[in-house]
mmCIF file of C-alpha atoms and ligand atoms in Angstrom:
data_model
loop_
_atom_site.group_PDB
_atom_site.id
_atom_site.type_symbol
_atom_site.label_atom_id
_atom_site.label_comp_id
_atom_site.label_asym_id
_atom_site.label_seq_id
_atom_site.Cartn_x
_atom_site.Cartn_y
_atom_site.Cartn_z
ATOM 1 C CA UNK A 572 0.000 0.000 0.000
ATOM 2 C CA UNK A 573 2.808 2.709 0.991
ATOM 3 C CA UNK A 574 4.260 1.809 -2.081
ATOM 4 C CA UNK A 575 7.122 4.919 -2.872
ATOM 5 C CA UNK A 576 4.775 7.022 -5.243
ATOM 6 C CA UNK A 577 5.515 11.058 -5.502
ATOM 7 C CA UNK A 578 2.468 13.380 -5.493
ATOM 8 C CA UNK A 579 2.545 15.925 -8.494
ATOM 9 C CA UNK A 580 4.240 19.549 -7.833
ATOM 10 C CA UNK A 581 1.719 21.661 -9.696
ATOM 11 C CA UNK A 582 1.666 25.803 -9.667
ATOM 12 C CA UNK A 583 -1.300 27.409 -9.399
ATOM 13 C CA UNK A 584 -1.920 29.820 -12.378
ATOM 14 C CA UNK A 585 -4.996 31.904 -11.871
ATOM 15 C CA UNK A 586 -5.297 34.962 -10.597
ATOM 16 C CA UNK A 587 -5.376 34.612 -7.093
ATOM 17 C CA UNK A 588 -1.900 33.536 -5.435
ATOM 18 C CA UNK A 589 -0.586 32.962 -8.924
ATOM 19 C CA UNK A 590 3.122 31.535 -9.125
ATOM 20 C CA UNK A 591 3.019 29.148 -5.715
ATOM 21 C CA UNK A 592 3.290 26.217 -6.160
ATOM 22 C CA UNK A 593 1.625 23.524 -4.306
ATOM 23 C CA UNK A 594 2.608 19.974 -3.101
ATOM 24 C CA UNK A 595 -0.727 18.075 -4.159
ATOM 25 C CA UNK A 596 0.027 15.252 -0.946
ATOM 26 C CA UNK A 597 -4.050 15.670 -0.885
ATOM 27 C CA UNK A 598 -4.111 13.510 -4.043
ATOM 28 C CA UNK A 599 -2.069 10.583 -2.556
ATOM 29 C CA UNK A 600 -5.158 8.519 -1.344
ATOM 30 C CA UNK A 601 -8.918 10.189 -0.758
ATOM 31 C CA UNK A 602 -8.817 8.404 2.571
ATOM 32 C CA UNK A 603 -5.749 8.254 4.014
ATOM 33 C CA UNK A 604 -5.214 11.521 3.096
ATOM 34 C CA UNK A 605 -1.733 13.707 2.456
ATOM 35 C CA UNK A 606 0.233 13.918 6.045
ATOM 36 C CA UNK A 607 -1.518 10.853 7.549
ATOM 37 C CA UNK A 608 -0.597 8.970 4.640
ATOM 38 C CA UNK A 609 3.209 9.642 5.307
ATOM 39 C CA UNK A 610 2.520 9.664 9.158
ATOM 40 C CA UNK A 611 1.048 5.977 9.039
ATOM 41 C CA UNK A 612 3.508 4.679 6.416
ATOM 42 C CA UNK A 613 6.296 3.935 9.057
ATOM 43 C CA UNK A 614 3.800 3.524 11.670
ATOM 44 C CA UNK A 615 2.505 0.283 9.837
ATOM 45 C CA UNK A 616 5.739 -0.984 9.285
ATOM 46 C CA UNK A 617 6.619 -0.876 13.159
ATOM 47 C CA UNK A 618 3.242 -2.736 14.163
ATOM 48 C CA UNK A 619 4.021 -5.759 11.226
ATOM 49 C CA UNK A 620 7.533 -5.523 12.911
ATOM 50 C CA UNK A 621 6.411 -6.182 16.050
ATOM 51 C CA UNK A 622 3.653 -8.984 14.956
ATOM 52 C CA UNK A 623 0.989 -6.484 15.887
ATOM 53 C CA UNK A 624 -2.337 -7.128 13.981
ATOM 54 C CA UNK A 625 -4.853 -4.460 16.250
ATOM 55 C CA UNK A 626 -4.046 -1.034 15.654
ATOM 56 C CA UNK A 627 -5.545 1.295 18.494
ATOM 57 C CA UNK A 628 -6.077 5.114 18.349
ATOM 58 C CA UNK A 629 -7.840 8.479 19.500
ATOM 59 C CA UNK A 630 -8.980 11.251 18.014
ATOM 60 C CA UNK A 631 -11.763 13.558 18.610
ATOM 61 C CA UNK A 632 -15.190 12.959 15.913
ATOM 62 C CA UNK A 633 -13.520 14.720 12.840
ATOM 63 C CA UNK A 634 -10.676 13.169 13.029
ATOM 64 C CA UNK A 635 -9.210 12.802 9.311
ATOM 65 C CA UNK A 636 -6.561 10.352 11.287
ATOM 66 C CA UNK A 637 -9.410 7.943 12.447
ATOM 67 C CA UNK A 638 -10.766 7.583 8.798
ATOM 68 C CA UNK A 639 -6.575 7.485 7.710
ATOM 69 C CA UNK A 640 -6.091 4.661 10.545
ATOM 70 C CA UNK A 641 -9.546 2.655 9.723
ATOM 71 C CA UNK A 642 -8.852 2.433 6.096
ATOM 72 C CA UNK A 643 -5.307 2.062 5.953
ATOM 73 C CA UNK A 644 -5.574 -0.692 8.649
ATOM 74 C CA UNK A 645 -8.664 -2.543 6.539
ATOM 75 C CA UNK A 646 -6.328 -2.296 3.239
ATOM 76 C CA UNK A 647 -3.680 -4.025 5.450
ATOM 77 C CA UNK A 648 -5.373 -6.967 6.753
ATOM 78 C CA UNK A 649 -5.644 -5.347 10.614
ATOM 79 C CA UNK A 650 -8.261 -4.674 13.220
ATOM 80 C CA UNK A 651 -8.570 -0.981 14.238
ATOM 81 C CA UNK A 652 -10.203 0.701 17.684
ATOM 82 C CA UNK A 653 -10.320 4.039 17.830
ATOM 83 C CA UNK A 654 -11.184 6.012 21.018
ATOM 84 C CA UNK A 655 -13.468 8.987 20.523
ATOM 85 C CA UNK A 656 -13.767 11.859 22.174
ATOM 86 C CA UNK A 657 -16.705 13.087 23.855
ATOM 87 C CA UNK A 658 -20.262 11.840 23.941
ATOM 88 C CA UNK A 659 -21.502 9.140 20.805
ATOM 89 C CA UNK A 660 -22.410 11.250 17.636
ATOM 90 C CA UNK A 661 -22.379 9.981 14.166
ATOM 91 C CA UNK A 662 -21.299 11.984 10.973
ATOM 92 C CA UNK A 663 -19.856 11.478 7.974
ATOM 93 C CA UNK A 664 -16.243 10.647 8.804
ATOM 94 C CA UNK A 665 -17.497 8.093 11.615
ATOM 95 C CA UNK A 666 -19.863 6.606 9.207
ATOM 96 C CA UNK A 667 -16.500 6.071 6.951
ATOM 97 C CA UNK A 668 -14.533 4.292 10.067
ATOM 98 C CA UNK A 669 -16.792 2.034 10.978
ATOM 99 C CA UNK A 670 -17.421 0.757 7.148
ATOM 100 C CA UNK A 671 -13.750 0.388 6.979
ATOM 101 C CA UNK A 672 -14.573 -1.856 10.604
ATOM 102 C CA UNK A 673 -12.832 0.069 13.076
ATOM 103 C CA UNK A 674 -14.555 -0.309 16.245
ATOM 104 C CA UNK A 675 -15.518 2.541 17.533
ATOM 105 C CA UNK A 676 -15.331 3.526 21.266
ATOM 106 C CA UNK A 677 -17.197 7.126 22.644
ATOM 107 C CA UNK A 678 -14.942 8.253 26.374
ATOM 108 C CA UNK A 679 -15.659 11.288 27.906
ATOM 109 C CA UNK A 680 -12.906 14.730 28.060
ATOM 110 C CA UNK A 681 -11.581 13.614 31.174
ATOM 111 C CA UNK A 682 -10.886 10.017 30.829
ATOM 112 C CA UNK A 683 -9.581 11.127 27.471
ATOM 113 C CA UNK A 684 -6.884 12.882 29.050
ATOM 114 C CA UNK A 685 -5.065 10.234 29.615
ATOM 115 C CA UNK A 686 -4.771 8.517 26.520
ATOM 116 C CA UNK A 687 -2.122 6.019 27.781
ATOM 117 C CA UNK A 688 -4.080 4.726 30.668
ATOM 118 C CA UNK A 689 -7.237 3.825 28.576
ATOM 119 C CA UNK A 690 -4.977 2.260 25.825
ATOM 120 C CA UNK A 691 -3.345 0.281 28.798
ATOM 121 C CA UNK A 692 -6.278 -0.764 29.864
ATOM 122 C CA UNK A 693 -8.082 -1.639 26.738
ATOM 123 C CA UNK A 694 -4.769 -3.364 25.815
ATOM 124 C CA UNK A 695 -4.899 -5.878 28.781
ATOM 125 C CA UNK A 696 -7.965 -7.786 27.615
ATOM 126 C CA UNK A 697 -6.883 -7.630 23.566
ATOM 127 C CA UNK A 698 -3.735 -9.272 22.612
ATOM 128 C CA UNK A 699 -1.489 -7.992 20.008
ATOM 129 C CA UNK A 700 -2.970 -4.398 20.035
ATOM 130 C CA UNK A 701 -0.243 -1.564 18.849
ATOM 131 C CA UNK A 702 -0.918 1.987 19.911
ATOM 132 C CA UNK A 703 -0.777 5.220 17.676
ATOM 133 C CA UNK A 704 -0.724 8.770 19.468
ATOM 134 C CA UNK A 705 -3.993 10.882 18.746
ATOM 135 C CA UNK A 706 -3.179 12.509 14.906
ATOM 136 C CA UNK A 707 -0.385 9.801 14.413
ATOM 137 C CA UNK A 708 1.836 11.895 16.553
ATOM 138 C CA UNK A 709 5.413 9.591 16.970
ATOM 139 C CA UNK A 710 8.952 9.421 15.522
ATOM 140 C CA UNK A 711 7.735 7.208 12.882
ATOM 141 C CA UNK A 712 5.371 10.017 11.811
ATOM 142 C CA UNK A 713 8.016 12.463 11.535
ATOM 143 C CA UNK A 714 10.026 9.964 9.233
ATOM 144 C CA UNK A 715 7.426 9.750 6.948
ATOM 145 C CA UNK A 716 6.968 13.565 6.844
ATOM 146 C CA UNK A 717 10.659 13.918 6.105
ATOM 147 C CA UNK A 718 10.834 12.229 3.035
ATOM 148 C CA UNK A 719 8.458 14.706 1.520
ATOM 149 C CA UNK A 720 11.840 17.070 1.521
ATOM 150 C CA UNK A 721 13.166 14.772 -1.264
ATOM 151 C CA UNK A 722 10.442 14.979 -3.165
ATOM 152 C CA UNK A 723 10.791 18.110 -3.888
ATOM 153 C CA UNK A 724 13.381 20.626 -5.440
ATOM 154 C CA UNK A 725 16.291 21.786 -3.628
ATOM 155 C CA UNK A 726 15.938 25.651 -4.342
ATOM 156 C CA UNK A 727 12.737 26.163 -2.231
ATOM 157 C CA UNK A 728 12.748 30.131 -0.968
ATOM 158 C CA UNK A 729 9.754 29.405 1.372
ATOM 159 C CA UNK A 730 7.911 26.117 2.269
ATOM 160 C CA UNK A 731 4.660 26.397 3.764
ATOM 161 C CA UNK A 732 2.777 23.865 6.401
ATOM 162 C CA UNK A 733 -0.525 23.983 8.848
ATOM 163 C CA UNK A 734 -0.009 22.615 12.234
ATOM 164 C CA UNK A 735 -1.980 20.432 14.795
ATOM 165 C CA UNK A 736 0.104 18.329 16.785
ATOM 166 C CA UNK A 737 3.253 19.785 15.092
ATOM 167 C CA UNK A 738 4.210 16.883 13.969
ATOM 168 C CA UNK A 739 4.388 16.955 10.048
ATOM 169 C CA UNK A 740 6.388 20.193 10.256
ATOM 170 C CA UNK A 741 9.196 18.277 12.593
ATOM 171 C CA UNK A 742 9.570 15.941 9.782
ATOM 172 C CA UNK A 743 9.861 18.774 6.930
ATOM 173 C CA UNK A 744 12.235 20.897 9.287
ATOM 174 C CA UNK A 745 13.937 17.217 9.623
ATOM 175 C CA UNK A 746 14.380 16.670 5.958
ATOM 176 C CA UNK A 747 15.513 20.321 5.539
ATOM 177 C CA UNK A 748 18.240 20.048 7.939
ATOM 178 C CA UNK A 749 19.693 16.765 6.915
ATOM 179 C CA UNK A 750 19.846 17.996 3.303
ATOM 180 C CA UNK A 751 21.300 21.342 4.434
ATOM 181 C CA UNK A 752 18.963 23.269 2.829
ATOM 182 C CA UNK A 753 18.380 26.869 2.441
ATOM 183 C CA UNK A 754 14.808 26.224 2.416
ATOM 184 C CA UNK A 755 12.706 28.815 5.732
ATOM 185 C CA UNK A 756 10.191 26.473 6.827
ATOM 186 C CA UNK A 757 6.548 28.240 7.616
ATOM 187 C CA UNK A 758 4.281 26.759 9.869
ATOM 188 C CA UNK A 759 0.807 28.246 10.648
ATOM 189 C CA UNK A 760 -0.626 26.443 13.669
ATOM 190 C CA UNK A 761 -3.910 26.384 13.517
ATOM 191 C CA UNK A 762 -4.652 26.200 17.310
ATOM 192 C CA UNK A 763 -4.704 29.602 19.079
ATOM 193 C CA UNK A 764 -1.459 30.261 21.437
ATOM 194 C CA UNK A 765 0.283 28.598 18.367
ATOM 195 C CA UNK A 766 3.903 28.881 19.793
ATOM 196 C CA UNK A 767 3.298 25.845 21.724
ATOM 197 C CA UNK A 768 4.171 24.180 18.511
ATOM 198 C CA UNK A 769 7.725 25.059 18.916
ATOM 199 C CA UNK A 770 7.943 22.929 21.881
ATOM 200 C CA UNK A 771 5.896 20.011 20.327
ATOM 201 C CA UNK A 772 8.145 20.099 16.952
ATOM 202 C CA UNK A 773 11.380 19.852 19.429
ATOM 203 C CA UNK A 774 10.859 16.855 20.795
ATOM 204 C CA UNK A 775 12.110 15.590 17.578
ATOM 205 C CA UNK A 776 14.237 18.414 16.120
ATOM 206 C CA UNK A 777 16.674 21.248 16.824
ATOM 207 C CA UNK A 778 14.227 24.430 16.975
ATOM 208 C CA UNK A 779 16.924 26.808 17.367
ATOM 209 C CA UNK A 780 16.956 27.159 13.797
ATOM 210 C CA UNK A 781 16.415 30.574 12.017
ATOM 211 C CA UNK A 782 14.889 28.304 9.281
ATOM 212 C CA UNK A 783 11.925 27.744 11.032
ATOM 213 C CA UNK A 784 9.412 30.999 11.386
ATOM 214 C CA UNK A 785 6.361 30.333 13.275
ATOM 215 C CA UNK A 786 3.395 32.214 11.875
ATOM 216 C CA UNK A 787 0.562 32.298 15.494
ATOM 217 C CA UNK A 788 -2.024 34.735 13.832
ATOM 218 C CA UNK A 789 -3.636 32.720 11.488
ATOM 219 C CA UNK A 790 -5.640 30.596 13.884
ATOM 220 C CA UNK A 791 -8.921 32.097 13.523
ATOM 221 C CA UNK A 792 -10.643 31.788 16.679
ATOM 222 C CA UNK A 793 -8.763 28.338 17.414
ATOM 223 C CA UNK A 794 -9.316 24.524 16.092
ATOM 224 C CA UNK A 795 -11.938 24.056 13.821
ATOM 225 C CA UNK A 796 -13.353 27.609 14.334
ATOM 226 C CA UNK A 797 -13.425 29.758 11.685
ATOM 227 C CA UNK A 798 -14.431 33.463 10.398
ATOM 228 C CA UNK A 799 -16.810 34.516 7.516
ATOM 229 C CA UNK A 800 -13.391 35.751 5.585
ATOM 230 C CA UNK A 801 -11.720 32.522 5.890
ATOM 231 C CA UNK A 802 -14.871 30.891 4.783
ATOM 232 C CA UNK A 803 -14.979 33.555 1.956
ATOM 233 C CA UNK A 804 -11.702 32.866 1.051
ATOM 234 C CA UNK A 805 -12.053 29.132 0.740
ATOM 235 C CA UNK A 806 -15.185 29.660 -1.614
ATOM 236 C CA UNK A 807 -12.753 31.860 -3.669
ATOM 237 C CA UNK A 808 -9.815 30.254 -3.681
ATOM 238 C CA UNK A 809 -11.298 27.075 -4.589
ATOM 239 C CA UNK A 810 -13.598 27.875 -7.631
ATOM 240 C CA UNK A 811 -10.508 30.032 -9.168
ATOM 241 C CA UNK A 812 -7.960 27.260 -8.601
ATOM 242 C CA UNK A 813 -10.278 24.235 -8.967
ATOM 243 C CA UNK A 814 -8.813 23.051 -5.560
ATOM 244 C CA UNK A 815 -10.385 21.889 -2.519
ATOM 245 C CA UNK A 816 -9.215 23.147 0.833
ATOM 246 C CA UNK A 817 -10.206 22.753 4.165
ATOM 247 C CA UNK A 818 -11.503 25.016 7.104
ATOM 248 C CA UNK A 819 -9.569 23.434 9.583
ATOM 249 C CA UNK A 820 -6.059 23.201 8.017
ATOM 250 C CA UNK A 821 -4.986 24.204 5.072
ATOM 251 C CA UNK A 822 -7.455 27.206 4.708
ATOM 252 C CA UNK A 823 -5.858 28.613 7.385
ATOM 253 C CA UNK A 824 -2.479 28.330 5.682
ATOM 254 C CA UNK A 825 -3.283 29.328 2.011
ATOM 255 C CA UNK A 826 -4.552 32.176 3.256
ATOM 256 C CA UNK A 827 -1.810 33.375 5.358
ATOM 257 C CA UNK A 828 0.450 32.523 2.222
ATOM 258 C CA UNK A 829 -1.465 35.082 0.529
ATOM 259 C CA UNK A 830 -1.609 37.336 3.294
ATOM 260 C CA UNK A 831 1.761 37.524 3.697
ATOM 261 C CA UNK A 832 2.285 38.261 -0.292
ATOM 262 C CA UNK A 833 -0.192 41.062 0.207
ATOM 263 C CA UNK A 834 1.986 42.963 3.005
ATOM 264 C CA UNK A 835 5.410 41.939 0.450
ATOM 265 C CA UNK A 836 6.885 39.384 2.708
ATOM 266 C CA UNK A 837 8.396 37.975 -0.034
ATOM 267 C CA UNK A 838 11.196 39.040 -2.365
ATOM 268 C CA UNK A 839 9.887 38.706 -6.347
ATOM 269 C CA UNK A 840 11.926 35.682 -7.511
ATOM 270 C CA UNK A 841 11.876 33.611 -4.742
ATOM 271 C CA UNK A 842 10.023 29.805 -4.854
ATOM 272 C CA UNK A 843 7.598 29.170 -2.743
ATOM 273 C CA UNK A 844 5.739 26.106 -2.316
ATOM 274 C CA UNK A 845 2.458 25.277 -0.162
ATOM 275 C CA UNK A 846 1.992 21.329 1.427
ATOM 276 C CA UNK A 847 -1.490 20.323 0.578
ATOM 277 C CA UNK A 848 -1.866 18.012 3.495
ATOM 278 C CA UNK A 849 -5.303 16.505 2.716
ATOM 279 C CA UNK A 850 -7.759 16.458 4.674
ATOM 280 C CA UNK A 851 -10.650 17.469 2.611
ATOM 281 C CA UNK A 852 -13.180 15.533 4.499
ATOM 282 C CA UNK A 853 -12.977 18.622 7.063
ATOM 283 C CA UNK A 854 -15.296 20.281 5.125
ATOM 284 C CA UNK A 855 -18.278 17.507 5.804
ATOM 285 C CA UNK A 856 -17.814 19.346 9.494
ATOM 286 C CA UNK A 857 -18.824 22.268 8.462
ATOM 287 C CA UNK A 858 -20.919 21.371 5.567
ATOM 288 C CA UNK A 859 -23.266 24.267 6.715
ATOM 289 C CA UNK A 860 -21.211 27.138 7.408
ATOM 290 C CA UNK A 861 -21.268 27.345 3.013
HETATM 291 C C1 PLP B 933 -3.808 16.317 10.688
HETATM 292 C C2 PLP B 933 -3.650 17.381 9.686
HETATM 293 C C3 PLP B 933 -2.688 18.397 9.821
HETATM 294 C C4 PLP B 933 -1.841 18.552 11.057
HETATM 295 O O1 PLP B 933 -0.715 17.747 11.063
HETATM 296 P P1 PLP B 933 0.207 17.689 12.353
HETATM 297 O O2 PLP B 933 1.275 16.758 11.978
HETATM 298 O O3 PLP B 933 -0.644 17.140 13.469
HETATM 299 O O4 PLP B 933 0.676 19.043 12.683
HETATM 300 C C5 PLP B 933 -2.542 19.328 8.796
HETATM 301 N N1 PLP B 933 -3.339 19.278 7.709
HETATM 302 C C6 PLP B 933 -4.289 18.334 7.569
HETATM 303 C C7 PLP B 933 -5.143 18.384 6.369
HETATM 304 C C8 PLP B 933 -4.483 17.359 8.531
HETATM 305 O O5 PLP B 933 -5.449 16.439 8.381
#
């Protein structure tokens, strides 16, 4: 299934934020889409490693890494148990998990919390069960997300990333530092009080590195909130560029790309280049805010 394919470098050539290019990772796989296709690829390998056929993770009820985890773990042959957060809903992206047969568990904020003891204890009475951090979140992940770096061209001005767990962008500032690359790496967190990131993207790479610029305004209102103008630029954006985005991620960071080309942040020739992470089934959440 992770098979070593490369998704297409295209630039966008419309009007509207004409000249970037964008890393299309959304078209790897509709399901296991963009980063948690490269955050489960090494993920899976440590689980058939260890003999581990039960793959068990958390995430709240949008997850896009519960429908990534319940699909990729179907393709593969493997149970999958996801524990949800907060009281039993359905919606669209559930619906998906439990076709793909991942067996769905509802726990409430607090025993959430503690993600480790409910795995532990879930763990005791299934054999063989391998655990995966809410979003993918692990070394493994950040592997994956590295090799994205040598995908693409070496003369990159200005890469661009949105941030949850912080995760993905450890594994681009990763690849960028290995190759000793020029490359500024851009993340837009999408949570507010976004410099927590820096923290969460060390415990797997230097941060002290003037590479990385940390962009904590573009949260709008927090995770999975959103403003009328993001939602107005999404509706733009996408019938001019024939691209899906998402509200929760990569909304956020397309339009701080071209926010920061209105106020001239960047010089005139430089490259810059936007990771599509995926995630397009974020819009089913907020099917109604359009
Ligand atoms: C999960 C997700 C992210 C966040 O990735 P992290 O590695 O947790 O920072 C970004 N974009 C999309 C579309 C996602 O689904």
């Amino acid at each position: 299934m992770f098979t070593d394919l490369h998704s297409p470098l295209q630039q966008l050539k419309h009007s509207h934020l004409s000249g970037l290019w964008v890393k299309r990772d959304d078209l790897i796989d509709p399901y296991i889409s963009g980063n948690k296709w490269r955050k489960l690829k090494y993920i899976l390998k440590a689980a058939a490693t260890e003999n581990k056929n039960h793959l068990v993770t958390f995430g709240g009820a949008y997850s896009n890494h519960l429908v990534a985890t319940a699909s990729a773990a179907a393709r593969s042959g493997l149970k999958a148990t996801a524990f949800v957060r907060g009281e039993k809903v359905n919606n669209e992206m559930l619906v998906l998990c439990s076709l793909y047969g991942m067996e769905l568990i509802f726990i409430d904020r607090e025993t959430y919390k503690d993600k480790r003891a409910c795995y532990l204890q879930y763990a005791a009475k299934h054999g063989d069960t391998y655990f995966i951090d809410e979003g993918g979140a692990s070394a493994e992940a950040v592997l994956g997300c590295a090799e994205i770096i040598a995908e693409l061209p070496k003369d990159i001005d200005h890469l661009f990333c949105a941030a949850g767990t912080g995760t993905t962008a450890a594994g681009l500032l990763q690849g960028i530092q290995k190759a000793g690359l020029k490359t500024k790496l851009h993340v837009i967190p999408v949570l507010k009080g976004g410099e927590f990131i820096r923290k969460e993207i060390g415990h797997y790479v230097a941060t002290d590195d003037p590479r990385l610029v940390l962009h904590t305004d573009y949260h709008f209102g927090g995770y999975a909130k959103t403003k009328p103008e993001l939602l107005d630029f999404i509706k733009v954006f996408t019938a001019e560029h024939g691209m899906l985005i998402d509200p929760v991620y990569t909304a956020k960071m397309f339009f701080a790309i071209n926010d920061l080309g209105f106020k001239d942040y960047f010089a005139p020739q430089e490259k810059i280049v936007a990771l599509h992470t995926g995630g397009l089934l974020g819009i089913m959440g907020m099917k109604d805010l359009f």
